[in-house]
XYZ file of C-alpha atoms in Angstrom:
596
model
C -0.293 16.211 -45.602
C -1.891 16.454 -42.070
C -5.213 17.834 -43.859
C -5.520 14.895 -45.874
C -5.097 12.604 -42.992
C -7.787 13.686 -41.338
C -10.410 13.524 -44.078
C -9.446 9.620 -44.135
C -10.677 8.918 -40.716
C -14.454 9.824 -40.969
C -14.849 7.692 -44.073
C -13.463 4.336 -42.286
C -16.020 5.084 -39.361
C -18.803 5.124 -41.788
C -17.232 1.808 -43.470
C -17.490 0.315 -40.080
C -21.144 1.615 -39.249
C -22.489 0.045 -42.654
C -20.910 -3.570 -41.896
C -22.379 -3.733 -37.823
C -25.753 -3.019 -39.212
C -25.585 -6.289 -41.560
C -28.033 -8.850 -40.610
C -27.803 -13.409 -40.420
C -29.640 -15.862 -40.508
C -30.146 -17.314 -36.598
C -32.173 -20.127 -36.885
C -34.174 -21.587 -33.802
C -32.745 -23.733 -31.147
C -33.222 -27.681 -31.365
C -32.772 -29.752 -27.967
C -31.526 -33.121 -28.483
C -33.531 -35.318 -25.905
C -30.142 -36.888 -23.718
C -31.344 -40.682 -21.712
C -28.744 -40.784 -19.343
C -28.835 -44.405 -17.936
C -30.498 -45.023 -14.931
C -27.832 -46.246 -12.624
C -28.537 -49.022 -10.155
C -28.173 -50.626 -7.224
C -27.612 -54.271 -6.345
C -30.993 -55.572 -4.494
C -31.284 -58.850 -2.368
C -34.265 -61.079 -3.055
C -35.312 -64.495 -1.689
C -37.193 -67.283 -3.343
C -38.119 -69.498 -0.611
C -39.102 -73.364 -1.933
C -40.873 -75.737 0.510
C -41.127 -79.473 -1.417
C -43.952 -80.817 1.033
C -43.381 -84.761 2.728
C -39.242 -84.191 1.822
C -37.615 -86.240 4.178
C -33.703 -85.248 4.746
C -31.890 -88.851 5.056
C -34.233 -90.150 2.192
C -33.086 -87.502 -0.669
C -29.496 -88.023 1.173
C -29.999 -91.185 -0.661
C -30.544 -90.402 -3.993
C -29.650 -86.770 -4.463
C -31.301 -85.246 -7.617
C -29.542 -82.882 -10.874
C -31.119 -79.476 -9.948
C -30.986 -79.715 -5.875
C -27.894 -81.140 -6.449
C -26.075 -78.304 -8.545
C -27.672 -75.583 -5.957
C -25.767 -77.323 -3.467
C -22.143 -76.858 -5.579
C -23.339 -73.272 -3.984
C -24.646 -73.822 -0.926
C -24.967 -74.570 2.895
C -26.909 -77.631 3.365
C -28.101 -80.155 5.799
C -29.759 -83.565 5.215
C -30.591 -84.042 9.605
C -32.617 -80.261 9.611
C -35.598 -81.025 11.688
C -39.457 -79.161 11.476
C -41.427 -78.537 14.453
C -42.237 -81.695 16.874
C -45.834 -81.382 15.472
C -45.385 -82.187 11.902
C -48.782 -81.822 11.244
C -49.319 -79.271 7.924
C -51.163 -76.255 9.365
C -48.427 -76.561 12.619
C -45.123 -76.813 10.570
C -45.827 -74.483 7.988
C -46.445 -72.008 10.566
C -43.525 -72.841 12.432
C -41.345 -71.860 8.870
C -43.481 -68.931 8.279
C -43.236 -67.445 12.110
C -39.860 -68.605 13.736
C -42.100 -70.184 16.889
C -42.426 -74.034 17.422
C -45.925 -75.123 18.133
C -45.805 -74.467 21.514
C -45.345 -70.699 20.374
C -47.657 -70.244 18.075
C -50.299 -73.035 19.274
C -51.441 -73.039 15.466
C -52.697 -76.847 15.419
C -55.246 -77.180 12.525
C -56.689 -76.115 9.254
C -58.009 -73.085 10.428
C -54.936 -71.709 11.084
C -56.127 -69.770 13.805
C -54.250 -70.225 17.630
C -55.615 -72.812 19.748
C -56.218 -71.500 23.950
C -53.925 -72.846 25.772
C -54.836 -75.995 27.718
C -53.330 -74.461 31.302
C -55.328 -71.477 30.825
C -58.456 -72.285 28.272
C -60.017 -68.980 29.117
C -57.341 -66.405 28.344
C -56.529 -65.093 25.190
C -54.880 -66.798 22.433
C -52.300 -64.714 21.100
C -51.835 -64.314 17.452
C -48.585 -64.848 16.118
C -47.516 -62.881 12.532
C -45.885 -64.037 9.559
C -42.816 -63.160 8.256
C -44.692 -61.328 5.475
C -46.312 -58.987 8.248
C -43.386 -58.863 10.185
C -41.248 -57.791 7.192
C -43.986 -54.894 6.125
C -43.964 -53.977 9.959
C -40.659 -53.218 9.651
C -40.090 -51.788 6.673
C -43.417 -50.832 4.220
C -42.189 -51.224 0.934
C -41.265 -54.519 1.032
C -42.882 -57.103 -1.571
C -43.872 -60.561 -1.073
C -45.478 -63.479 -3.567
C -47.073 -66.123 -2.521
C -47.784 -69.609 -4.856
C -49.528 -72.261 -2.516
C -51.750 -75.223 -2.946
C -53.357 -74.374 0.896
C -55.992 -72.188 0.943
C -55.560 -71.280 4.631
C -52.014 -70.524 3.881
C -53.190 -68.180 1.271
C -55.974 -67.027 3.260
C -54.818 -66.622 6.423
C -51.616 -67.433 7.439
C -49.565 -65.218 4.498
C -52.904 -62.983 3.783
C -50.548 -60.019 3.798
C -48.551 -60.911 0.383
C -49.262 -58.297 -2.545
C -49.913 -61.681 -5.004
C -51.499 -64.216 -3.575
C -51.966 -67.253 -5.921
C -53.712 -70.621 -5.015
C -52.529 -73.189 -7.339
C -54.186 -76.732 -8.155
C -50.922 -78.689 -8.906
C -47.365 -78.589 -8.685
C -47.486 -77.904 -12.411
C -49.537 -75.011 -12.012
C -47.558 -74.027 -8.881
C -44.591 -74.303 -11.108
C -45.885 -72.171 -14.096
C -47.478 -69.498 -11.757
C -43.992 -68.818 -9.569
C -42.356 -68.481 -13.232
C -44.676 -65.783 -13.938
C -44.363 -64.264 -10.757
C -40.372 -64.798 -11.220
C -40.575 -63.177 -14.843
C -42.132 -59.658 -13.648
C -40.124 -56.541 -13.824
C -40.625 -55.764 -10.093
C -40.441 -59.043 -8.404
C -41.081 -59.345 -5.516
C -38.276 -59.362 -2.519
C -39.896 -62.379 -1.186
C -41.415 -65.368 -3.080
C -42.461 -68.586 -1.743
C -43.523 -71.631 -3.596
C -45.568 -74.767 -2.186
C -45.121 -77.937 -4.073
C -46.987 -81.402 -2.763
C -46.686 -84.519 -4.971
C -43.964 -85.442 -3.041
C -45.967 -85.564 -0.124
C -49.027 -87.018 -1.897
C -46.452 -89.936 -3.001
C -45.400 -90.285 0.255
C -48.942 -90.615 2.463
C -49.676 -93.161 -0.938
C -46.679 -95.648 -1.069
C -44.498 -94.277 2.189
C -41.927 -91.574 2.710
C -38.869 -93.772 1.358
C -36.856 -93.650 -1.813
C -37.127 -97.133 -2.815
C -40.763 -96.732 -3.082
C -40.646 -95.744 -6.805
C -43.714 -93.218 -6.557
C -41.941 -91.074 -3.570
C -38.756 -91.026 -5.586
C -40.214 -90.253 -8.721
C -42.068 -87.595 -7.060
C -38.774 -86.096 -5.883
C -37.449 -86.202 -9.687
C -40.182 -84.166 -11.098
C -41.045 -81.553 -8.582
C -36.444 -81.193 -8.626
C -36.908 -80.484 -12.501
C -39.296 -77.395 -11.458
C -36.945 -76.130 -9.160
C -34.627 -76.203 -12.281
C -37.136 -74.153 -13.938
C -37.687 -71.623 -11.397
C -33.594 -71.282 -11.068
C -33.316 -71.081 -15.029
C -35.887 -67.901 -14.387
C -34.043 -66.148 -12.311
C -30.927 -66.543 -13.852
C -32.524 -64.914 -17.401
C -33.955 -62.109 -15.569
C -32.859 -58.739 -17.401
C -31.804 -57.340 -14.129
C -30.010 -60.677 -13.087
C -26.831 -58.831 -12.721
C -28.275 -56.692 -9.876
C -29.895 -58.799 -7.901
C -28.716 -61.588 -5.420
C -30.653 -64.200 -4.878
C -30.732 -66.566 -2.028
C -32.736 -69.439 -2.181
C -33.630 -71.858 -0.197
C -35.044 -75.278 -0.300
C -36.626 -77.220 2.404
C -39.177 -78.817 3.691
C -42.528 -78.371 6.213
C -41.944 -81.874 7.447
C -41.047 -85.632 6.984
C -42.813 -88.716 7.575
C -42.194 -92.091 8.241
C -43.966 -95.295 6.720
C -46.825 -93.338 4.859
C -47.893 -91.254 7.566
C -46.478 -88.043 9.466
C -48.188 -85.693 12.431
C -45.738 -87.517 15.206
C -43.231 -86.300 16.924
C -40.205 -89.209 15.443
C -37.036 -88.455 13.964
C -38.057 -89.427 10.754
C -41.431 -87.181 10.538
C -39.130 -83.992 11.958
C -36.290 -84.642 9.699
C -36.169 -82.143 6.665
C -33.291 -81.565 4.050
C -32.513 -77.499 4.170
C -30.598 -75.776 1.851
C -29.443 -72.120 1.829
C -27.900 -71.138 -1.623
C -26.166 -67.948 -3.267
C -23.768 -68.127 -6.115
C -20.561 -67.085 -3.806
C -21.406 -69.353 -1.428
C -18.101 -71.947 -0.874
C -20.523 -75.956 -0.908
C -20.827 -76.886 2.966
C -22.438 -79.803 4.615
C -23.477 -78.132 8.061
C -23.786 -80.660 11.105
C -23.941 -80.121 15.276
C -24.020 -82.166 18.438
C -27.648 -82.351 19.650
C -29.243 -82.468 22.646
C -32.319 -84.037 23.790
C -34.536 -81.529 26.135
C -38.050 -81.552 28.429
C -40.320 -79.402 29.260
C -40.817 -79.407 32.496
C -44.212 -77.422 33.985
C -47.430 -77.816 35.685
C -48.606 -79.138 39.174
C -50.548 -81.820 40.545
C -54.340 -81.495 39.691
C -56.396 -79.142 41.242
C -57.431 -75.620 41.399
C -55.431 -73.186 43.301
C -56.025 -69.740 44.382
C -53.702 -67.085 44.004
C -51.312 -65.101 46.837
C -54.182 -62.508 45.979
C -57.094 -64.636 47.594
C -59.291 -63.901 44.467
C -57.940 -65.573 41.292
C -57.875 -69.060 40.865
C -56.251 -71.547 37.883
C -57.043 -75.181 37.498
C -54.605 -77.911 36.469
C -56.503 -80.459 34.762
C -54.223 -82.891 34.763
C -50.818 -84.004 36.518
C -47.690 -81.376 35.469
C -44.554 -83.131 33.809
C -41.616 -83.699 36.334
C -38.983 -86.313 36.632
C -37.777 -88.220 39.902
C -35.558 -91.294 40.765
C -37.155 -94.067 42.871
C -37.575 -92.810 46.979
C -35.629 -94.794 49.271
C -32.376 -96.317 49.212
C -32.528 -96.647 45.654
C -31.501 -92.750 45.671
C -29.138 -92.941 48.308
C -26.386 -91.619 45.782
C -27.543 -88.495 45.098
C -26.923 -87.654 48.561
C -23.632 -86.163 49.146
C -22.722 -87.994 52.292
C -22.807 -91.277 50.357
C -19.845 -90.820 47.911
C -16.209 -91.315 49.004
C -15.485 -88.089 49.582
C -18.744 -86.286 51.567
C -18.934 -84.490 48.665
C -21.389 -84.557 45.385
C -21.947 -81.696 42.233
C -24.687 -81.444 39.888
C -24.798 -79.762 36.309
C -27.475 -79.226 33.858
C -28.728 -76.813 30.816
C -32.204 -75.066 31.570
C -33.697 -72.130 30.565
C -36.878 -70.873 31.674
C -40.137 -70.438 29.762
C -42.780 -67.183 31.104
C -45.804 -68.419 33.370
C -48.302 -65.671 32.138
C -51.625 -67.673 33.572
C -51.614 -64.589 36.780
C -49.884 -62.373 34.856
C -50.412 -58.604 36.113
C -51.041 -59.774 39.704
C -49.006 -59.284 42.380
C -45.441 -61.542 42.197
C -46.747 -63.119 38.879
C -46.341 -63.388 35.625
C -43.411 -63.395 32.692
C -40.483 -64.617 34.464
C -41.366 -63.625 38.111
C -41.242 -66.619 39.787
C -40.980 -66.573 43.677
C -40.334 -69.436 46.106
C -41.559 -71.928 43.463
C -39.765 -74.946 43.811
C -37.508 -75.678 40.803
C -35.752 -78.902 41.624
C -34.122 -80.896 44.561
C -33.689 -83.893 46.954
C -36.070 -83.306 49.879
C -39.978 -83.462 50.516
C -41.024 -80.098 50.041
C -39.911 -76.420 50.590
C -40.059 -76.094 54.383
C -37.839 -76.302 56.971
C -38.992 -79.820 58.659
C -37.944 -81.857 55.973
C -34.151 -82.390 55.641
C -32.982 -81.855 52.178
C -31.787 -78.978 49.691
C -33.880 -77.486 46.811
C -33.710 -74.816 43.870
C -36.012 -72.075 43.808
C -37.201 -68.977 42.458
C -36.787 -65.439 44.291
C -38.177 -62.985 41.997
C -35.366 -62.196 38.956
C -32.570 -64.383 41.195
C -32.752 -67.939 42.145
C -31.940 -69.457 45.683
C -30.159 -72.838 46.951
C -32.006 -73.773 49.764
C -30.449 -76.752 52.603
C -32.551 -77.825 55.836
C -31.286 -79.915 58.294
C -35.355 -80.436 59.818
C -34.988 -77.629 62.151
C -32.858 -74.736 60.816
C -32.255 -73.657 57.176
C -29.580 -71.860 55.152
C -29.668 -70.468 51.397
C -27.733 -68.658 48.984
C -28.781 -66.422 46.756
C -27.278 -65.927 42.665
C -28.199 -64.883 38.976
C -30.543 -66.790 36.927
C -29.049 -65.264 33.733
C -30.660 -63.886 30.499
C -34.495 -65.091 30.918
C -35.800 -67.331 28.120
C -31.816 -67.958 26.798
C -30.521 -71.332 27.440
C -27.665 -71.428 30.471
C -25.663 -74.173 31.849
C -24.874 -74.273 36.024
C -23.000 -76.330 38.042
C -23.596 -77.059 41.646
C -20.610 -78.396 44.155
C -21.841 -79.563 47.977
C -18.142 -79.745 48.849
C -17.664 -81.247 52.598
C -15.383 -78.967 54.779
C -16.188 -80.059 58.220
C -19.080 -82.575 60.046
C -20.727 -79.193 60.468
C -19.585 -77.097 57.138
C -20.259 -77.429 53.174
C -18.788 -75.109 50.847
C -21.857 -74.853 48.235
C -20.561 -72.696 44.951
C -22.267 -71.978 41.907
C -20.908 -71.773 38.248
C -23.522 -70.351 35.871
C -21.824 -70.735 31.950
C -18.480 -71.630 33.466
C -18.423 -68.525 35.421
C -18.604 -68.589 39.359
C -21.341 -66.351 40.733
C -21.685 -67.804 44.421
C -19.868 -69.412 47.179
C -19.890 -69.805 50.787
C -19.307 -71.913 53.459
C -22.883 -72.923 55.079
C -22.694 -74.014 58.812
C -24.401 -77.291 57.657
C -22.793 -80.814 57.156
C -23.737 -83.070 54.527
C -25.090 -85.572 56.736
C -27.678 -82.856 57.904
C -29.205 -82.521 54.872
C -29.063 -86.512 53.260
C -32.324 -87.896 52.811
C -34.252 -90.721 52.079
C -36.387 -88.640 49.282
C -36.375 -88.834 45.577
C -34.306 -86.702 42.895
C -37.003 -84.475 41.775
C -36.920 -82.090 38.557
C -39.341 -80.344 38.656
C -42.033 -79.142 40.954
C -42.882 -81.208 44.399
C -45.184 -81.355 46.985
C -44.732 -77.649 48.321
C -47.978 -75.898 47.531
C -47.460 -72.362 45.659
C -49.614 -69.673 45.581
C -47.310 -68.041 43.014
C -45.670 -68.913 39.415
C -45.018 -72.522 38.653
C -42.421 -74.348 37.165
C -42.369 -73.766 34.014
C -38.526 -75.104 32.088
C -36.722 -76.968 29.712
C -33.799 -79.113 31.205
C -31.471 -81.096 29.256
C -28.038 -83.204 29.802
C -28.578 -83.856 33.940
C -25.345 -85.011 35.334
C -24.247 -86.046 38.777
C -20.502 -86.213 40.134
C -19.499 -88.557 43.042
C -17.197 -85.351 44.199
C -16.404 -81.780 44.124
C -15.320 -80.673 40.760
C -12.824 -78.560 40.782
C -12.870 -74.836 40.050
C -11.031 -75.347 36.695
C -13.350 -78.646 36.109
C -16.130 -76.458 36.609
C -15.478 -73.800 34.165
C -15.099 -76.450 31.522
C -17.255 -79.312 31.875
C -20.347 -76.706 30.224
C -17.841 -77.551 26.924
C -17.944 -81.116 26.818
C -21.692 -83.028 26.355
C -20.323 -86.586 26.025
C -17.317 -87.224 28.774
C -16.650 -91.063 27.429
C -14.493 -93.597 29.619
C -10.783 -92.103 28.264
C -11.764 -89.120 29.906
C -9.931 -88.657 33.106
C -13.678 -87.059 34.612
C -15.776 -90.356 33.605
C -14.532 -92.469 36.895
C -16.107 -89.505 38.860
C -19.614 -89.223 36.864
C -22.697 -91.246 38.806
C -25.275 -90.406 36.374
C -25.623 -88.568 32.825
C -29.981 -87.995 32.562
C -29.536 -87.468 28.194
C -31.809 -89.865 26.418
C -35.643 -89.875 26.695
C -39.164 -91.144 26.027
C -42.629 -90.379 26.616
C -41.751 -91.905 30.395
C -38.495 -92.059 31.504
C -35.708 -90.052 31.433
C -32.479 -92.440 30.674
C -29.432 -92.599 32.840
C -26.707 -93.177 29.678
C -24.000 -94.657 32.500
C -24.245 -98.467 32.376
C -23.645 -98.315 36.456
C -26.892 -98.994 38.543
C -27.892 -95.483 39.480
C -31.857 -95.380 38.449
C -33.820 -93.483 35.270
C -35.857 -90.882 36.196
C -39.417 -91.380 35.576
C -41.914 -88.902 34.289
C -45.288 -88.025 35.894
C -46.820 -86.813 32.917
C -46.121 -87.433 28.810
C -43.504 -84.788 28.263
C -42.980 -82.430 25.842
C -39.373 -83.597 24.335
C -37.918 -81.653 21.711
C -34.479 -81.371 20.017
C -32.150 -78.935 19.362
C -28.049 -77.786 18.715
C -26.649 -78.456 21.765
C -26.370 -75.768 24.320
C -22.771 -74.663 24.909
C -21.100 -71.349 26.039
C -17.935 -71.941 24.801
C -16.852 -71.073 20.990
C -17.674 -73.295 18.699
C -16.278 -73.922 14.797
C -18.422 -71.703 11.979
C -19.615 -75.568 10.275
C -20.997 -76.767 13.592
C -24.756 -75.238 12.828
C -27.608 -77.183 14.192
C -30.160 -76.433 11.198
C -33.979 -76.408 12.311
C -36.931 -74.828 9.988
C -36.996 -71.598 13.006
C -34.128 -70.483 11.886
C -35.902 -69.666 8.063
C -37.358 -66.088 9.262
C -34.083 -65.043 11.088
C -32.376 -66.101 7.921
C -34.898 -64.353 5.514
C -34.646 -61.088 7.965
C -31.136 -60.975 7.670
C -30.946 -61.671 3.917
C -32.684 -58.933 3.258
C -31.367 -56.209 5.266
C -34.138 -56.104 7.789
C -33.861 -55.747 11.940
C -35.627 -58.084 13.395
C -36.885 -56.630 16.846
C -35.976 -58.090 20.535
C -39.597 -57.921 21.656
C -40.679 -60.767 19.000
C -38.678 -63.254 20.958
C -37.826 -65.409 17.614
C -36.609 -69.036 18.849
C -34.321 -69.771 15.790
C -30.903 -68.194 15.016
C -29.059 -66.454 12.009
C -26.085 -68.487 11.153
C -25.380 -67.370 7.219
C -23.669 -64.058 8.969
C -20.764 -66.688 9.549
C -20.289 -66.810 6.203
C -20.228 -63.337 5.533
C -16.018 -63.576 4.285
C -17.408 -65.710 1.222
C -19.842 -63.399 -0.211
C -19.447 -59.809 0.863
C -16.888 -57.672 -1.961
């Protein structure tokens, strides 16, 4: 039985041999091509609309279907205001840059910088577009451009990758919905239309004129359009949109180029879908630039370089004589008298690179003050400049004392406060508040009455000659106080603009300098202390009112230099310190209703 056994086991190896050696059919490999989708990421884009001659309180009037339903989504404001030249080439500049006029100094068709008139042979500086600045920043960014303005094309937004001059608001219309429709659009895309200017410089810049508000009708149903467009785009669900609507300027009668309420005033509207609908208003305030010298040429501290005022510089002064007797301190009840104001200072760069010059160096230039001139014989007090600080100054004709404090962030608006509190016949305790904050105090060994004069209130520069920077500031909302505020009444006064007669402080107030026109500076107190007059047509501009204290997120004082700062933001994009842009961001307040 074991034999048997054994002859079993070779025949099942060769069994097994036979079937390994068996051969199938292995047919080649096929790859199935697998599209796995693409995913992506939400981008921001902004179309930005200016409707040409749209004047804010007008469409206020008669609000139309499209304008209106972007504002059901929107931040809005029918008192925005354009540059205070409303001329085209120098408010479409002032959108396209974030500088007024007095920035850029872009004046006329050319759209090149005009020298300025202080200093006609230096250099006029170039100021870039939001396009460049935008590809300065960051290099792939896209912009389109539909104008009817050759020089905007041209010149002023040269650096957009489509650059379309257009004949008509129809053909402005029909090219942005082209430019709207591409696959890559662009993440910038601003659109000129005109007719409603064109009606306006025809019939006038009003609503009842029936060509000005029919104008507004049809160049609102190509907005509609260009909305429609973006809202069919295949990639609408990854994109967010912000557009805005505004204007380059108003005009009044059938005419614009001023500097009136009605020629400044634009309607501005910021929309997104999440956005909750808000009306956004602010206090204003009323400010002058205040700069220059009497006429002349004057040589610098140098002994070489000269500069020539052609004409006389813009300061303001009460009467001389009696007539000013209450802005000395020994005339009110109490010895005692305080002063506040907003200012912020502007760079003199006519000597810049010399010795003490330029920028914001200013030394021993004379700021404002009640006396004849910076010198010890005259009796009086002034403000001036010493280098990055600034100086009170009191002489009594013989003998002098000063005190020394902060200027603040140069080229930022600050509010001070002055108090000439009487201590003794022989003693005033001067302090200083800069933005509610107390920098300086002491007790000078002066009295009041050594210091009174018979001179004028002067903002601005005097008599004392200079052989350094120049005044060169806006000031706004003058006040003067028939006592020493208190230190708590100094902290908070920078809060309140308007102190009106329920307010325990308005018994105490002499003078509030607020309103103005091309030559006096208002006193707003119906009491008998004088306006100030102006030496010179001022430069008088508007803005939000200056105040350090915390205001609510709806009090936004909306101005056409806050577009780029707005656009920048939008899109993800640092602006840079060094550009210096004059308007603000204010949509980051309303970050809570659209980030997720």
């Amino acid at each position: 039985m074991k034999r048997k056994f054994l002859n079993i086991i070779p025949l099942l190896l060769l069994t097994l041999a036979i079937v390994g050696c068996t051969k199938y059919f292995n047919p080649e490999p096929v790859f199935e091509e697998y599209e796995q989708e693409e995913e992506k990421s939400i981008e921001r884009k902004v179309l930005f609309i200016s409707v040409d001659g749209l004047v804010g309180r007008e469409l206020q009037k008669k609000i139309p279907t499209n304008i209106g339903e972007l504002m059901k989504t929107g931040k809005y404001s029918f008192e925005a205001l354009t540059d205070n030249n409303t001329s085209d080439p120098a408010s479409w500049t002032t959108m396209m840059t974030g500088y007024n006029s007095d920035r850029h100094s872009i004046l006329d068709e050319s759209f090149l910088p005009q020298p300025n008139s202080t200093n006609p042979h230096g250099d006029a500086t170039f100021v870039p577009s939001v396009i460049y600045r935008l590809k300065q920043v960051e290099r792939s960014t896209k912009a389109s451009v539909v104008v009817q303005d050759e020089g905007l094309a041209n010149i002023l937004l040269m650096d957009a990758d489509d650059n379309v001059i257009a004949d008509s608001d129809v053909k402005t219309k029909e090219e942005s919905i082209k430019l709207l429709s591409k696959e890559n659009v662009a993440d910038l895309v601003i659109v000129q239309f005109k007719d409603v200017l064109r009606a306006g410089k025809e019939e006038g810049f009003d609503m009842s004129m029936a060509a000005y508000a029919d104008a507004v009708e049809r160049v609102d149903g190509y907005i509609g359009e260009l909305v429609e467009t973006i809202k069919k785009r295949e990639d609408a669900d990854y994109e967010e949109w912000l557009i805005i609507v505004t204007s380059s300027h108003g005009g009044v009668e059938n005419s614009y180029g001023g500097g009136s309420f009605a020629e400044r005033n634009v309607f501005s509207l910021y929309s997104y879908k999440y956005f909750q609908p808000q009306e956004l208003k602010a206090e204003t305030m009323e400010y002058v630039f205040l700069n220059g010298y009497f006429p002349g040429t004057y040589t610098h501290y140098d002994g070489v370089a000269t500069r020539t005022f052609t004409e006389m510089g813009v300061r303001a002064q009460s009467p001389a004589g009696s007539a000013s007797d209450m802005f000395n301190a020994n005339s009110t009840p109490t010895g005692s008298i305080s002063y506040d104001f907003k200012y912020r200072l502007h760079q003199d760069n006519v000597w810049a690179g010399l010795s003490f010059t330029g920028g914001y160096t200013f030394w021993y230039n004379y700021f404002m003050g009640k006396d004849a001139a910076s010198n010890s014989a005259n009796a009086g007090w002034h403000l001036y400049g010493y280098n990055a600080n600034l100086r009170l100054r009191f002489q009594d004709g013989s003998t002098t004392q000063e005190l020394e404090f902060t200027r603040g962030t140069d080229g930022s608006w600050h509010h001070y406060t002055f108090v000439f509190e009487k201590v003794t016949n022989t003693s005033t305790n001067v302090s200083v508040y800069l933005d509610g904050g107390r920098v300086a105090s002491q007790v000078i060994p002066m009295g009041v009455d050594a210091f009174a004069n018979a001179e004028p209130l002067t903002l601005g520069f005097n008599t004392q000659v200079t052989n350094l920077g120049y005044t060169h500031m806006d000031l706004a909302d003058f006040r003067v106080w028939n006592r020493a505020l208190t230190d708590t009444e100094a902290r908070n006064i920078p809060c309140m603009r308007n102190i009106d007669p329920s307010n325990p402080l308005y018994s105490s107030l002499i003078a509030h300098y607020r309103d103005m026109n091309s030559t006096t500076w208002f006193n707003a107190l119906d009491n008998g202390t004088p306006d100030l007059t102006f030496s010179n047509t001022p430069l008088i501009n508007v803005s939000g009112n200056y105040t350090p204290c915390e205001r609510p997120s709806d009090e936004v004082f909306v101005q056409n230099l806050d577009i780029v700062p707005q656009i920048f933001y939008w899109l993800g994009v640092k602006t840079q310190d060094t550009w210096g842009l004059q308007g603000e961001v204010f949509l980051s307040r309303f970050e809570l209703e659209f980030l997720k």
